[in-house]
């Protein structure tokens, strides 16, 4: 990546790649892929593992999304180092 300024696009995959390119040396950055009513909607939750309470993330963000959507799933990925 040549510049700090990047455009946010409508592509979740491109936005994720921009974050991964910029934060290559951030091993505690977590990418949580959420599929809501598969395959209709996708979301990406990105957070620093060392700065958040994982129970709060699960209880207040991920679990309510998955519960309300019914046919949903979440996949957590660490950065590629």
C-alpha angles and dihedrals in degrees: 000000000000100000139036090224111081130168119243108231135196088252114094090196093054092047091050091050091050090054092046091049093049097043099042093137098047106099094175094059108112126201114202114191113204124192113196118197089347126273098001101079135022130189134184121211113194122187143152108255092210095053104046137063104244091205090057091049090051097041099041105032116015102036095048091049093049094043096050094044096050102196096054141119141191129214121190119207130184120218119277106250 
